[in-house]
Short mmCIF file of C-alpha atoms in Angstrom, two decimals:
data_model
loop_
_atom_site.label_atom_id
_atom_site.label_comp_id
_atom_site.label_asym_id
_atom_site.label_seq_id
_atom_site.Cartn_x
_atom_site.Cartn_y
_atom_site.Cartn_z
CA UNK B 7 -17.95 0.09 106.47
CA UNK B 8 -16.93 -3.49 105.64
CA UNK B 9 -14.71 -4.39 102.60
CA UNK B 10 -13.56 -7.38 100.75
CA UNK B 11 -10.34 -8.03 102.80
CA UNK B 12 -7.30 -8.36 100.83
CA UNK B 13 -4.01 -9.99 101.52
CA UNK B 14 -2.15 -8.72 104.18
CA UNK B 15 1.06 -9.02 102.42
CA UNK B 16 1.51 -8.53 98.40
CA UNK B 17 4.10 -10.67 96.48
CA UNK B 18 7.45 -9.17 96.67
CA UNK B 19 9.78 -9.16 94.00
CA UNK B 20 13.35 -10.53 94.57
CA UNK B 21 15.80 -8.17 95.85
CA UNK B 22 18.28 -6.97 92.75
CA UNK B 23 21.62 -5.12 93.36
CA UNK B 24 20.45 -0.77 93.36
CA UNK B 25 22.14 0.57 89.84
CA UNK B 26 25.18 3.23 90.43
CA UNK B 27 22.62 6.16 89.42
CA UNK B 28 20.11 4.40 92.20
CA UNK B 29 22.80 3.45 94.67
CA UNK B 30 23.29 7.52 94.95
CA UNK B 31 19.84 8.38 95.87
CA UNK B 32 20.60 8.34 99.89
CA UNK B 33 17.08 10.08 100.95
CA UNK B 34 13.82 11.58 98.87
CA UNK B 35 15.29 14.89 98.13
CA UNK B 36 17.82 13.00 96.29
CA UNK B 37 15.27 11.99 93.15
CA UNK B 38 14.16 15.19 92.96
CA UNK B 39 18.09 16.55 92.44
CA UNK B 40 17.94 13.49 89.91
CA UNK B 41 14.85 13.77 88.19
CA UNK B 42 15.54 18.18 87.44
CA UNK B 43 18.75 16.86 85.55
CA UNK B 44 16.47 14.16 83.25
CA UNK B 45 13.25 15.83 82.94
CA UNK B 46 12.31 18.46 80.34
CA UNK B 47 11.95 22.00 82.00
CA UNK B 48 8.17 22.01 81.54
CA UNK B 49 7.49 18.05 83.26
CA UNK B 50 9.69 19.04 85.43
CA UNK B 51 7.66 22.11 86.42
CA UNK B 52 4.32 20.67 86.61
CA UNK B 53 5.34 18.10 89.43
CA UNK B 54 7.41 20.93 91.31
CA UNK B 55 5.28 23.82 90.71
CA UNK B 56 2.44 25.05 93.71
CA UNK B 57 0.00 27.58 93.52
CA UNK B 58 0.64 31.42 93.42
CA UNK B 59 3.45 32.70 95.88
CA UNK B 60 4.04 29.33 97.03
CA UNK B 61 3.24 30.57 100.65
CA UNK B 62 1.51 27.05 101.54
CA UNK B 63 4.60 24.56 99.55
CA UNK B 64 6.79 26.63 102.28
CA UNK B 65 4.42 26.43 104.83
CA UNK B 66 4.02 22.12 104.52
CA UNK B 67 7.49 22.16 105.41
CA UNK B 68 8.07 24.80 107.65
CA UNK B 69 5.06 22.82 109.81
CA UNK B 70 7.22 19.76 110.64
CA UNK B 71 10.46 21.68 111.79
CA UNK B 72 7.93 23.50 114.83
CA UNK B 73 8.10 20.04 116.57
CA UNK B 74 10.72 18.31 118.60
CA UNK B 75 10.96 14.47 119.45
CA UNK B 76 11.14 13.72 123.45
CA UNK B 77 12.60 10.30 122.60
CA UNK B 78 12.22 7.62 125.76
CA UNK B 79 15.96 5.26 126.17
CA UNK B 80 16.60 1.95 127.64
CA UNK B 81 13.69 0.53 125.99
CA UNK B 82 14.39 -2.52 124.28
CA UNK B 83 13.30 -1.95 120.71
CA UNK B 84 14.37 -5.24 119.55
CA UNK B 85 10.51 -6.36 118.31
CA UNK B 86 9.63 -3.16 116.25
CA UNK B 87 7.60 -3.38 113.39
CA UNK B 88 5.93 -0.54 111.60
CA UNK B 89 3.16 -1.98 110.03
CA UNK B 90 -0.60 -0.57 109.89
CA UNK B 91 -3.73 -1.47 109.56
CA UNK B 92 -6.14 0.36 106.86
CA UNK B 93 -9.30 -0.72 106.45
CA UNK B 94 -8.84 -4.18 106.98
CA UNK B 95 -5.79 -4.31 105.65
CA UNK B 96 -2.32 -4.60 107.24
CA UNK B 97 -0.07 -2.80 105.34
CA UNK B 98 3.92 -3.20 105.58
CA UNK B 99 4.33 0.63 106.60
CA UNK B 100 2.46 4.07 107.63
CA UNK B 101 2.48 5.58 104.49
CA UNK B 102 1.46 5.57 100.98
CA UNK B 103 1.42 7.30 97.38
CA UNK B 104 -0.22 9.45 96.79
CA UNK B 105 -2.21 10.43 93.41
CA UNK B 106 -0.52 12.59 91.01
CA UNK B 107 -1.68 13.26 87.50
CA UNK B 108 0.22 12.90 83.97
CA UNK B 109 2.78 10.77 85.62
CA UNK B 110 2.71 8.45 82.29
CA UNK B 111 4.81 11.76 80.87
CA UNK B 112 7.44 11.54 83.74
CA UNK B 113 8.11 7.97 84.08
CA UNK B 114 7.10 5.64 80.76
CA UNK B 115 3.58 4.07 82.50
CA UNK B 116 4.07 5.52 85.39
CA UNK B 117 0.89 5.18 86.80
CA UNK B 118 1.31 1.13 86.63
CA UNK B 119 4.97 1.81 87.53
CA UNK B 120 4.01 3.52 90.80
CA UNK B 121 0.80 1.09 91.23
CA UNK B 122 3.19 -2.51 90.76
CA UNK B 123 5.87 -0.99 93.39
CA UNK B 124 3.23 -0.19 96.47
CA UNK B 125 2.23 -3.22 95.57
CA UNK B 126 5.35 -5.73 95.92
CA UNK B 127 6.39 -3.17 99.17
CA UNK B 128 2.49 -3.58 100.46
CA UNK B 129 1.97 -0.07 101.52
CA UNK B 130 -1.15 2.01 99.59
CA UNK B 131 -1.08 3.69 96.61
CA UNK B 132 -3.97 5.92 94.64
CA UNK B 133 -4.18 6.28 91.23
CA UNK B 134 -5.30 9.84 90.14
CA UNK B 135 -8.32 10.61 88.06
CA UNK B 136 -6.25 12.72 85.65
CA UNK B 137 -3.93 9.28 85.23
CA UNK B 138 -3.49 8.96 81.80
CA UNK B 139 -3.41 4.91 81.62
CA UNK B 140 -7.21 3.70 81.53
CA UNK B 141 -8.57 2.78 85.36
CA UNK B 142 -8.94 -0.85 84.44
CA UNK B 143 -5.25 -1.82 83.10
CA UNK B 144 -3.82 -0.12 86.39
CA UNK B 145 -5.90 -2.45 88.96
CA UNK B 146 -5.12 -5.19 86.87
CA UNK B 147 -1.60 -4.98 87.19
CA UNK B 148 -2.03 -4.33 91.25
CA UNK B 149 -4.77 -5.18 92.51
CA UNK B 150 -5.64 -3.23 95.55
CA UNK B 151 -4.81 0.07 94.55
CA UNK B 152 -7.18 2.57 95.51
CA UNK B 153 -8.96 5.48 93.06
CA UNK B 154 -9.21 9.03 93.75
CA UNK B 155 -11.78 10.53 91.35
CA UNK B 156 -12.22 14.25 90.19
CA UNK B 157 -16.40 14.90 90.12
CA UNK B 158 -17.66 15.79 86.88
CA UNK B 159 -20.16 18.11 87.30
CA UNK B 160 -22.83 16.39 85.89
CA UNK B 161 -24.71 13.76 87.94
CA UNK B 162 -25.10 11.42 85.59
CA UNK B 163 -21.69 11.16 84.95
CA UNK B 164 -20.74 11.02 88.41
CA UNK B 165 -22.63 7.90 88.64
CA UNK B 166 -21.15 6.26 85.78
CA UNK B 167 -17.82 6.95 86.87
CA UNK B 168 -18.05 5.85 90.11
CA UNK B 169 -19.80 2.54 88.75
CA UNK B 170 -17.19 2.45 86.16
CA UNK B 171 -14.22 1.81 88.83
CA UNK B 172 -16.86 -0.35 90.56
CA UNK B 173 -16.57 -2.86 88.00
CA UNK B 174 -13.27 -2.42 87.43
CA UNK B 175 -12.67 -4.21 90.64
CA UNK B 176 -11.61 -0.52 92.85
CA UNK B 177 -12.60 -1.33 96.34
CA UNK B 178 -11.12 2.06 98.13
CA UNK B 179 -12.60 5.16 95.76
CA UNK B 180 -11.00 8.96 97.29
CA UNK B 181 -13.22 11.50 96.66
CA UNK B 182 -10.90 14.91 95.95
CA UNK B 183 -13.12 17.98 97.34
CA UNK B 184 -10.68 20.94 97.33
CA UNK B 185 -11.15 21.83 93.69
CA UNK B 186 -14.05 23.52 92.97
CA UNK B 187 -11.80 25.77 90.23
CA UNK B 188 -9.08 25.34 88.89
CA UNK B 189 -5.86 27.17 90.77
CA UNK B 190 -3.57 29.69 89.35
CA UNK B 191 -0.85 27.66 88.61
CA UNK B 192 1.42 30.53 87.25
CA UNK B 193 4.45 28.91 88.06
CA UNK B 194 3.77 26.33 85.83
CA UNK B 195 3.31 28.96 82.95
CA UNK B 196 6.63 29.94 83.29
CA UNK B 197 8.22 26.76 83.00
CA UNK B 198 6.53 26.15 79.37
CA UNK B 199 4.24 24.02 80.82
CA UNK B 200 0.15 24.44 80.05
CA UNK B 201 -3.19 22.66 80.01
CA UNK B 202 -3.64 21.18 77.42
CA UNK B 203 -0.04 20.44 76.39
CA UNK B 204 0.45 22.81 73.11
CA UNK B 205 3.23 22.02 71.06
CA UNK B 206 5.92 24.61 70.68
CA UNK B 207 9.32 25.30 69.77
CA UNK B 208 10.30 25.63 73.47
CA UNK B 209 8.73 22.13 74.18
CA UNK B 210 10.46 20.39 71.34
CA UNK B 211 13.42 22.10 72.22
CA UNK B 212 13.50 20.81 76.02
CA UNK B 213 12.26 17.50 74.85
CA UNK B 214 15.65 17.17 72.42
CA UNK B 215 17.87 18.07 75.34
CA UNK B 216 16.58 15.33 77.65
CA UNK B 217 17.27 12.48 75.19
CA UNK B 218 16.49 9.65 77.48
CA UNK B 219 13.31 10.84 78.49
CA UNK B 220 12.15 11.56 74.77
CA UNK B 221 13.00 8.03 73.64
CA UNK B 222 12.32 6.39 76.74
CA UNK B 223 9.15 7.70 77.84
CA UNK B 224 7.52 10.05 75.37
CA UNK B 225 8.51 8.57 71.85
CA UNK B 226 7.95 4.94 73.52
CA UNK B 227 4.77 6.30 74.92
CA UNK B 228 3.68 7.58 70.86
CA UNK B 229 4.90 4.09 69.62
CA UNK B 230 3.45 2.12 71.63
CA UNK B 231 0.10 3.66 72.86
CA UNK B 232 -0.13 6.48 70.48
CA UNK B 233 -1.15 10.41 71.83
CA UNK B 234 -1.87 10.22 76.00
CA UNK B 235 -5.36 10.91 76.81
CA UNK B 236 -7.02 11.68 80.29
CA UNK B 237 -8.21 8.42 81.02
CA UNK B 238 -10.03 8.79 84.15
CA UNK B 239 -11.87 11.76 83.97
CA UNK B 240 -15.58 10.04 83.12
CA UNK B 241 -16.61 6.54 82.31
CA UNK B 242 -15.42 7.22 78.92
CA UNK B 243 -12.31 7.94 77.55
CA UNK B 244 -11.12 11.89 77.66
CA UNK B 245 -9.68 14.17 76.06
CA UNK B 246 -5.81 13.57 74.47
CA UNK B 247 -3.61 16.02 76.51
CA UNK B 248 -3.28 18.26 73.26
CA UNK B 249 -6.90 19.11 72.98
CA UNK B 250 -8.50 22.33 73.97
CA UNK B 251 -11.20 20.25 74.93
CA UNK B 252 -9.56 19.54 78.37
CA UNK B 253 -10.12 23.00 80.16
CA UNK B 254 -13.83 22.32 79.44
CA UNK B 255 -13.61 19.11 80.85
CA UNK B 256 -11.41 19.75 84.34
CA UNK B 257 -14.21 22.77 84.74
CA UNK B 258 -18.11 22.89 86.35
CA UNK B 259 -17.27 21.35 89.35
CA UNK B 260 -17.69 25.15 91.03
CA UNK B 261 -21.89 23.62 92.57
CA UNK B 262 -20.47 20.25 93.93
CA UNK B 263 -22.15 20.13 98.07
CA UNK B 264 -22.47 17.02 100.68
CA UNK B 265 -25.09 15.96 98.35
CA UNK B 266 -23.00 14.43 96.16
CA UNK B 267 -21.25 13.23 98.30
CA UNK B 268 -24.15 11.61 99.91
CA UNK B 269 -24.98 10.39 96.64
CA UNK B 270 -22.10 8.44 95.91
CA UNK B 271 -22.02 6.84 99.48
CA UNK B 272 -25.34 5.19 98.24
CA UNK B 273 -24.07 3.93 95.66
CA UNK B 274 -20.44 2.70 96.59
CA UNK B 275 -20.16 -0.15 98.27
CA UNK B 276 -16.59 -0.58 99.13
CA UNK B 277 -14.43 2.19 101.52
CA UNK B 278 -14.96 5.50 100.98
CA UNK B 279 -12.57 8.27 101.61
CA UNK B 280 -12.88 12.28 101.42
CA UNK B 281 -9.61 13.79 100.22
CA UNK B 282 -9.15 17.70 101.05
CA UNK B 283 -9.63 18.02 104.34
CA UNK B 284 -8.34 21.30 106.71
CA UNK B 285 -11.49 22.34 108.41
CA UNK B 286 -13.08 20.35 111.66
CA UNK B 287 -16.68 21.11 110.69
CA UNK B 288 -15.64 19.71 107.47
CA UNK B 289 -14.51 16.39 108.85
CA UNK B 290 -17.26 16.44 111.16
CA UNK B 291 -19.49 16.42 107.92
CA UNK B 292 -17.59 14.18 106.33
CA UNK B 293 -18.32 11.75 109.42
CA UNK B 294 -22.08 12.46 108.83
CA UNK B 295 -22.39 11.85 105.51
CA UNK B 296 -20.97 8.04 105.77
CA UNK B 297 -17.36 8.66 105.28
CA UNK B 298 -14.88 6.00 106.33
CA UNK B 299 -11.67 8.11 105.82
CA UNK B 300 -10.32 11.44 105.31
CA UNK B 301 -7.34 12.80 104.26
CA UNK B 302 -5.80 15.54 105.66
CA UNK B 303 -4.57 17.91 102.47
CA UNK B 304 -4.03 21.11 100.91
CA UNK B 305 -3.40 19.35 97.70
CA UNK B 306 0.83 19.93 98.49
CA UNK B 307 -0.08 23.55 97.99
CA UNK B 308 -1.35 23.35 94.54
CA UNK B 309 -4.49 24.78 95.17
CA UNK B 310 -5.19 28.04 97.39
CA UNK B 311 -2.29 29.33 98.52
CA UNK B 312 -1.76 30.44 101.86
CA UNK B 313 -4.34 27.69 103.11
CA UNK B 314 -3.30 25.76 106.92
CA UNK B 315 -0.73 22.67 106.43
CA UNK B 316 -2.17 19.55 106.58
CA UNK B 317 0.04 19.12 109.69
CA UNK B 318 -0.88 21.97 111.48
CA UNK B 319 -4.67 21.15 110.51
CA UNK B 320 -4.56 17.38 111.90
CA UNK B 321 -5.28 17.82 115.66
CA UNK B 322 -8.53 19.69 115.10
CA UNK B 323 -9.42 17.54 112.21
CA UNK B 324 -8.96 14.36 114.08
CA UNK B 325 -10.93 15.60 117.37
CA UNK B 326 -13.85 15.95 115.11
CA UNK B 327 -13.41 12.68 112.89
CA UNK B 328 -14.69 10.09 115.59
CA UNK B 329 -14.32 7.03 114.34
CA UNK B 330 -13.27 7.72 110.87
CA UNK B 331 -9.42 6.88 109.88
CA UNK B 332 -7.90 10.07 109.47
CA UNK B 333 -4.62 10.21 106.89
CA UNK B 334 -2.35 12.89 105.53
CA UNK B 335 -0.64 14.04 102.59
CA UNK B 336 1.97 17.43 101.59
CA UNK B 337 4.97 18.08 102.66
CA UNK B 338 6.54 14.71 103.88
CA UNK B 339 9.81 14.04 102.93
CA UNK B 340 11.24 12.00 106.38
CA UNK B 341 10.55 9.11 109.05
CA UNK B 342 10.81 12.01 111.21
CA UNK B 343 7.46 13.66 109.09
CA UNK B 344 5.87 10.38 108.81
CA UNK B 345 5.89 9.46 112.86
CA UNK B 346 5.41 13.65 113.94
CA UNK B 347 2.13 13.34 111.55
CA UNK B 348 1.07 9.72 113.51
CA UNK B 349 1.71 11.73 116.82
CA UNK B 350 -0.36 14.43 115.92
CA UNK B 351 -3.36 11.83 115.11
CA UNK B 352 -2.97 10.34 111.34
CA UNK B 353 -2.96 6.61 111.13
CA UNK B 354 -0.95 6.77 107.42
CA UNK B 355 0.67 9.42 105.81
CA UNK B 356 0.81 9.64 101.79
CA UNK B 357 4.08 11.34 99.59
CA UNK B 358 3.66 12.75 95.99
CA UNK B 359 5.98 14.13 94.20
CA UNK B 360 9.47 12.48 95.83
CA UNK B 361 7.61 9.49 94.04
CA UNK B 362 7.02 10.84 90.69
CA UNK B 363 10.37 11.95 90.77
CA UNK B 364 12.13 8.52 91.95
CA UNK B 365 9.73 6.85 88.70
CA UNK B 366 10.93 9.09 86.23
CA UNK B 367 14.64 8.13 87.37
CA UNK B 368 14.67 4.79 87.73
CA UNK B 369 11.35 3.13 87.04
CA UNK B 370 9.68 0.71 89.29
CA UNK B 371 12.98 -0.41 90.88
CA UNK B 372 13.36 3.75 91.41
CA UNK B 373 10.42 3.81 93.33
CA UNK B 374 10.82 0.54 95.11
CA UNK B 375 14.19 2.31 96.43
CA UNK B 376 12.47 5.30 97.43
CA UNK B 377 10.10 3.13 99.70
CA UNK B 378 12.61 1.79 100.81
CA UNK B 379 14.59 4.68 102.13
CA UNK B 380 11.44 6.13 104.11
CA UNK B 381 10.72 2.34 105.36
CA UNK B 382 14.14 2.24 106.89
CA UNK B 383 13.97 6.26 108.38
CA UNK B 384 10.71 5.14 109.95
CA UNK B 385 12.44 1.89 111.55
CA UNK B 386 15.66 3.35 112.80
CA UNK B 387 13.55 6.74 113.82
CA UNK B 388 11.28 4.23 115.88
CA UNK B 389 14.54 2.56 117.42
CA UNK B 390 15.73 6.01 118.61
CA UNK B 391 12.45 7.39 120.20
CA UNK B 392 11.89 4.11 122.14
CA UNK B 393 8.73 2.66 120.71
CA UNK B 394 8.24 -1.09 118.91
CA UNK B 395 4.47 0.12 117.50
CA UNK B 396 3.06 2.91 115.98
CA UNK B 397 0.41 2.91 118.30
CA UNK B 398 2.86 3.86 121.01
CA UNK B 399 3.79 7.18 118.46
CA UNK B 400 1.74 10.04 120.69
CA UNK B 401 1.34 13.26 121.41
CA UNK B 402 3.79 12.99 124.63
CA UNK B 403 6.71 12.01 122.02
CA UNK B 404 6.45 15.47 120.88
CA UNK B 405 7.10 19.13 121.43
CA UNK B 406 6.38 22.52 120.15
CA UNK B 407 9.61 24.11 119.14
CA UNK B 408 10.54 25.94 122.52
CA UNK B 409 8.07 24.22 124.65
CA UNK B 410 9.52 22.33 127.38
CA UNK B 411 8.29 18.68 127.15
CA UNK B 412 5.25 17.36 129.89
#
């Protein structure tokens, strides 16, 4: 489908000297190190936690060690460049944020803090629909972010969300299929963490020993903004994150079919994407009912646990997707993740909760950093297997674990 195309590079900020705390953070796992240290135990636990046994949060990583590069040598990779092409719009790298709720309480705006950096680095990023910064003041600080929207399960206000971000100037909307129900998120339980928020002892007493994120996210947040509220959820505003009201809001979505989904597409008019794919039939559905995109996720194992990683999914999802753009999400951490996922089919790959976690440690120059350790492990990674485009990242670069290469 054709969009409005945007700029194929986003104003960059000027380069400023990394802080000492920032100039530490040598690869993604390092935020997450960072971020246990300066988080309260129940924040903390909500970005970390998966579902149940945390079979599948294993599993997304276990995927990406079963393959082996068969680098080429003696090819001159002096012209490399790693940018990509989404929907009519060249991004600076493969690979993207991806949504992630509440992340206003881990980083102070940290939805417009994670929005502003994809921006100035020009690689995508997706707002969640359980953001809790309104829709509208997100795309107006960066423009060409995309939205990923929970269904109510009402059809009326399906429509007026989706012609709510309409307005709002959203070109790219991501549909998020794979929660019918809400998961058993035990784990998060037994950090102190629940839905909604409720006040406690414990809560106040994690909040007073993490000192710079109670005055420099939360108590800013109250100041400033007053109590967070689910933003996104309908074409009004939601719930605050202390109100009972919010199970009943995040429920009925158990009847959502294709028909809704065939529904929106007549309404939307920008790029459409379908967010929760493992199945083929279900990306061969997703092709029929007028999807431009899918993405490749098990929701980084916070839904049903046990279900296929997204890696180990792609290959039968992309032989199905015809001429849809097929992406991925859970589990990368690397350049090595990001170019075994475009070998295996996916034309961008999007990373959660490494992030969330660089935002709440340093802010928008936090994240900026982040991008810009995966930017470089993609460009040296590229130098070392003998390629200059991602195009030329296949299937023959690649090897089972114990497979002799073709």
């Amino acid at each position: 489908m054709t969009t409005t195309a945007l700029p194929a590079a986003a104003p960059r900020a000027t380069a400023r000297p990394l802080s000492r705390a920032l100039g530490r953070m040598l690869s993604l796992d390092d935020f997450e190190t960072a971020a246990r240290r300066r988080l309260p135990r129940p924040i903390f636990g909500y970005i970390a936690g998966a579902a149940e046994d945390n079979q599948s949060l294993k599993g997304n990583r276990d995927a990406f060690a079963q393959y082996a590069f068969t680098p080429r040598v003696l090819v001159d990779v002096s012209r490399r460049t790693q940018q990509t092409e989404l929907f009519g719009r060249t991004y600076a790298s493969p690979f993207g944020i991806a949504p992630m709720g509440i992340s206003a309480l881990s980083a102070y705006r940290g939805d417009i803090v994670l929005a502003r950096a994809a921006r100035e680095q020009n690689v995508p990023a997706i707002l969640s629909g359980t953001s809790l910064i309104p829709l509208e003041a997100v795309i107006e600080e960066a423009p060409g972010t995309w939205f990923q929207a929970y269904l109510p399960g009402d059809p009326a206000k399906i429509d007026a969300l989706i012609e709510r971000a309409r307005r709002a100037g959203f070109e790219t909307l991501v549909l998020t299929v794979d929660i019918p129900v809400s998961a058993n998120r035990e784990n998060n339980v037994r950090t102190g963490f629940s839905t909604p928020l409720k006040p406690s002892l414990r809560l106040a007493l994690d909040g007073l020993a993490r000192p710079r994120w109670l005055a420099g996210t939360f108590l800013r947040t109250l100041l400033a903004h007053g109590m967070p509220h689910f933003e996104n959820s309908f074409a009004t505003r939601g719930a605050p994150i202390v109100s009972a009201s919010v199970l009943r809001d995040f429920t009925a979505r158990d009847h959502l079919s294709w028909e809704h989904v065939a529904r929106i597409r007549r309404q939307w008019p920008g790029t459409l994407i379908i967010k929760g794919i493992l199945h083929p039939r279900d990306a061969a559905l997703a092709r029929q009912h007028g999807a431009d995109g899918i993405i490749v996720s098990n929701h980084g194992a916070r839904q049903l646990d046990g279900a296929i990683s997204p890696l180990r999914a792609l290959p039968g999802v992309v032989a199905q997707a015809g001429a849809m753009t097929v992406m991925m999400d859970s589990g990368v951490r690397r350049g090595t993740d990001v170019l075994k996922a475009l070998a295996l089919g996916a034309r961008c790959v999007f990373v959660g909760r490494p992030f969330n976690y660089a935002a709440a440690v340093g802010g928008q120059a936090g994240v900026a950093h982040a991008i810009g350790l995966l930017r470089a492990e993609v460009d040296r990674n590229m130098a070392m297997l003998g390629i200059n485009r991602l195009d030329e990242m296949d299937a023959s670069l690649i090897c089972r674990e114990g497979e002799l290469p073709a």
